[in-house]
Amino acid sequence: MKIFAPSFLLLLLTSSLSVAQVSAPPSFLHKNQQWVDSVFATLTPDERIAQLIMIPAVSDVKRALIDQKASNPTMVEKLIRENKIGGIVFFQGGPVPQARLTNFYQSISKVPLLVAMDAEFGLAMRIDSTVRYPYQMTLGAIQGNNDLIYEMGGQLAKQAKRLGMHINFAPVADVNNNPNNPVISFRSFGENKYMVADKAVAYMKGMQDNGLLTSAKHFPGHGDTGVDSHYDLPLISHSVQRLDSLEMYPFKALIANGISGIMIAHLSIPALDNTPNLPSTLSKPIVTDVLRDKLGFDGLIYSDAMNMKGVTKYFPDGKADAMGLEAGMDVLEFTEDVNKSIAEIKKSIAEGKITQAEIDARCKKVLAAKAWAGLNHYKPVDMNHLYEDLNLKSAELINRLLTEKALTVLKNDNNLLPLRALDALKIASVSIGVDTISTFQKTLELYTTVKHFQVPTKPTDAQVADLKAQLKDYNLVLVGVHLGSISPRTNYGLTDQMNAVLQDLIATNKAVVSVFGNPYALNKIQKPENAKALIMSYQLTNYTQDLSAQLIFGAIPAQGKLPVTVNAQFPYNAGIETPSLGRLKYTIPEEVGLDSKIITYKIDSIANVAITQKATPGCVVQLAKDGKVFFKKAYGKHTYEGPEKVQLTDLYDLASVTKITASTLALMSLWDQKKFDLDATMKDYLPDFAKSNKADLQWRRVLTHSARLKAFIVLWKEAQNPDGSWKKKTFSTKQSKRYPTSVVGDSLFIYKDYPETIFKSIRDSPLNEKEGYVYSDLSFILYPQIVKSLSGENFEDYLKNHYYHKLGANTLTFNPKRFYKLEDIVPTERDTFFRMTQLHGQVHDEAAAMLGGLSGHAGLFGTANDVMKVWQMYLQQGYYGGEQVLSKDALIEFTRYQYPEMGSRRGIGFDKPTFKYSGNAPRYASPSSFGHTGYTGIMTWADPAWKLNYVFLSNRVYPTRENNKISTLNIRTSIMDVVYQELLKK
């Protein structure tokens, strides 16, 4: 093979490289010239050289001292004081220690230091307790415009500046077209040069537009290497034409858009410079002739770290630093021996390899960059609220939105995803690679009942056998593959045992697999394409796990596309779009335009007042807007004296909210089927009422509490003799065939036919003398009979089979002790006049208890989350989970004011705001809103005008119903009003 001399090679470059597009000069050039000139004038020739040197620093001081590295604070301080170096690059540590060190180093520096960091995916790449954004490859999966990536760059810039930083060595502009690349891989946006360029430009602009210097890397392109330049010198054997058209393309785009800096890689590239073993960092044909002259780049050219084996293997002891400047670089990063470097650079000047004028020009360029970054008016890092300022909720929102848009569905047999028909699925989840329940699994259970299993990285044969046996009972298995590594050197964290378990699960033909790791890991999984559905989630983070689970259930759509070719089955741009199904999405207040800090503080304050004032021992608050649950929190304890803290998963006695979450729901369903007519009369569906005073009462009037029905009948007292004993055929203290049903625990049982006595009491009760609004329980006690008569199904079965199980609202149930442990159910009153015991897991309402715990007016239990699912279906006019569960017409009819001309605020079953504020509803609720309260301390409210959904659960009746502070303090309505007030400010 013929070896060309460098001069001949330059001729080749001139003819082969395409002419660069017109470059936009970096904005820092020729700015603040007076400050630059004045500072420059104070510098000695050696100090001008030192301005071109950046040394490493760490804020993990103990580690630095133990390792005795050049980055330890003593060495850094010495170099700043004695050599007047130009900048520092921070590595491991934490934000507060780094800020303190930054302030100290700046205080002892003659010229303000340029502070840098490799923060490609956020400050968390180097320091703890800060924001970690998605990897660039994850971002490469995002389709459409790159506004969110720009915004991420802006957020990162603000965080960096808050920490006293001035430059981020990012973005990575390498086109990763080698799946086995050991050093770039996930750090690249992908394999398509156009996509890489577009996203790199968006990221760069976001940072620079917000005052942070940037440095694209690793020029001329590190994407097609099989060697890590940290450990050796990689060889790039491509032609000039290939390098120009592919590897350099993103760098050209960045130059054209005014990037401030570019970092040179340590690569051997014979097509550009055939000097043996010469890294591109030290090559004048590459740094000056190509980057500076041909591509027209006028910004700062940085070396990659000068301690890497890619350069030090052949050029040790400071010689490489001098050669780097000779080649055309402006800044030397991570110089290992500053004194040797300065000595070698001075030697180069003396030998005429580089002139003092060139050094001076580069020094002035560095000073101009410092001035642009604000160092001409240097201020120390403010230590107050540093952690909070570096972890704003706005950054979390960007993280969530970026992750959501990146998630990629690669396989979806028969459009299985998103999951529909939850009532037909018996679901298990298996998280592979974890020892405890995962974030993925915790989010899955928000949508329906899921049985969870975990498989560690190296499971035993017994663990695997037990898993297989238990999974036989399920018809769908949601598998999360949790890969703890992103590197091909470690097989991406996939052990042989994990892979074997995964293959067994895929072979069941009922597995939906989510891979939380590098997309190239699909090459290590045996036949992942055989899964029923396959989701590439790109990373193992709480965001990817949470949102992948939400995608599976259709709370969010799938929109991502593979940014790289994995193999023939999964090529570049593969990705199946899936729709959202109108299920609840779980997020943070910022996604609906609210401030987490303000909302949380105000709601916390009200809830804590309720607890400290003993309005209730505890409560659960859940709020959603636009179908997005932005607030869910549990407060207090089950009881004032007990240790059990309230959990979001606790079941509460919903009391009268049963009326509209059960009875009204069933009636709307039957109205839809034209089996129930609101304008029919009571005798039409209750033949026994044909000769009663209620025969001709119209159901529309009955359901709006304007049919003259009595408020209630104290049924349990009617069963009692004057001496306090129970009348014949009422109650017994022993269970038997005649007294089969428990009223409370094992101490009181009701006569088998007594419900008929209750119904007759209602039938024969007198009517109120005057017409008008009187809230009544009586008709609601009758609706289970009507539902059974019209549908042929028992009331509870009808609700569960047609609604609750379809919605995934599986905790909604009567008599919850059949299915749940007592510790999962919040107790209510200590009954001292009827059942003479603590009510725990039994319905609080006496009439409902006498009906066996199941009635249309009370008796339903459930969690806040499951109640909200029903109410979200209401709010969406009958649509939920991809199905029109109820007709739009039903929701419109039942939730509108029925008799406003009579001054009635009621809908059909539903309560609505009074025409003049009275406190029954939130003060700012719209006229289209509807809801209900429950005697035990419950409130649900939906507002279509604001698309708000609110659930408040409490046990205010503990220990006694005499406590009504929950109402006198306006706890329930005030919490929702907080949200209205904040929205009104927008």
mmCIF file of C-alpha atoms in Angstrom, residues 21-27 29 252 254-260 295-299:
data_model
loop_
_atom_site.group_PDB
_atom_site.id
_atom_site.type_symbol
_atom_site.label_atom_id
_atom_site.label_comp_id
_atom_site.label_asym_id
_atom_site.label_seq_id
_atom_site.Cartn_x
_atom_site.Cartn_y
_atom_site.Cartn_z
ATOM 1 C CA GLN A 21 -22.040 25.211 3.911
ATOM 2 C CA VAL A 22 -21.745 28.778 5.088
ATOM 3 C CA SER A 23 -20.948 28.692 8.774
ATOM 4 C CA ALA A 24 -22.505 30.906 11.398
ATOM 5 C CA PRO A 25 -19.763 32.379 13.582
ATOM 6 C CA PRO A 26 -20.077 31.512 17.262
ATOM 7 C CA SER A 27 -21.832 34.282 19.132
ATOM 8 C CA LEU A 29 -16.496 35.939 19.085
ATOM 9 C CA LYS A 252 -21.319 20.630 9.476
ATOM 10 C CA LEU A 254 -23.803 22.378 13.974
ATOM 11 C CA ILE A 255 -21.173 24.709 12.510
ATOM 12 C CA ALA A 256 -23.773 26.189 10.175
ATOM 13 C CA ASN A 257 -25.952 26.896 13.216
ATOM 14 C CA GLY A 258 -23.269 28.665 15.232
ATOM 15 C CA ILE A 259 -21.997 26.081 17.686
ATOM 16 C CA SER A 260 -19.441 27.550 20.064
ATOM 17 C CA LEU A 295 -15.483 23.443 7.300
ATOM 18 C CA GLY A 296 -15.009 27.068 8.297
ATOM 19 C CA PHE A 297 -15.258 26.552 12.031
ATOM 20 C CA ASP A 298 -14.212 29.655 13.999
ATOM 21 C CA GLY A 299 -15.198 28.552 17.493
#
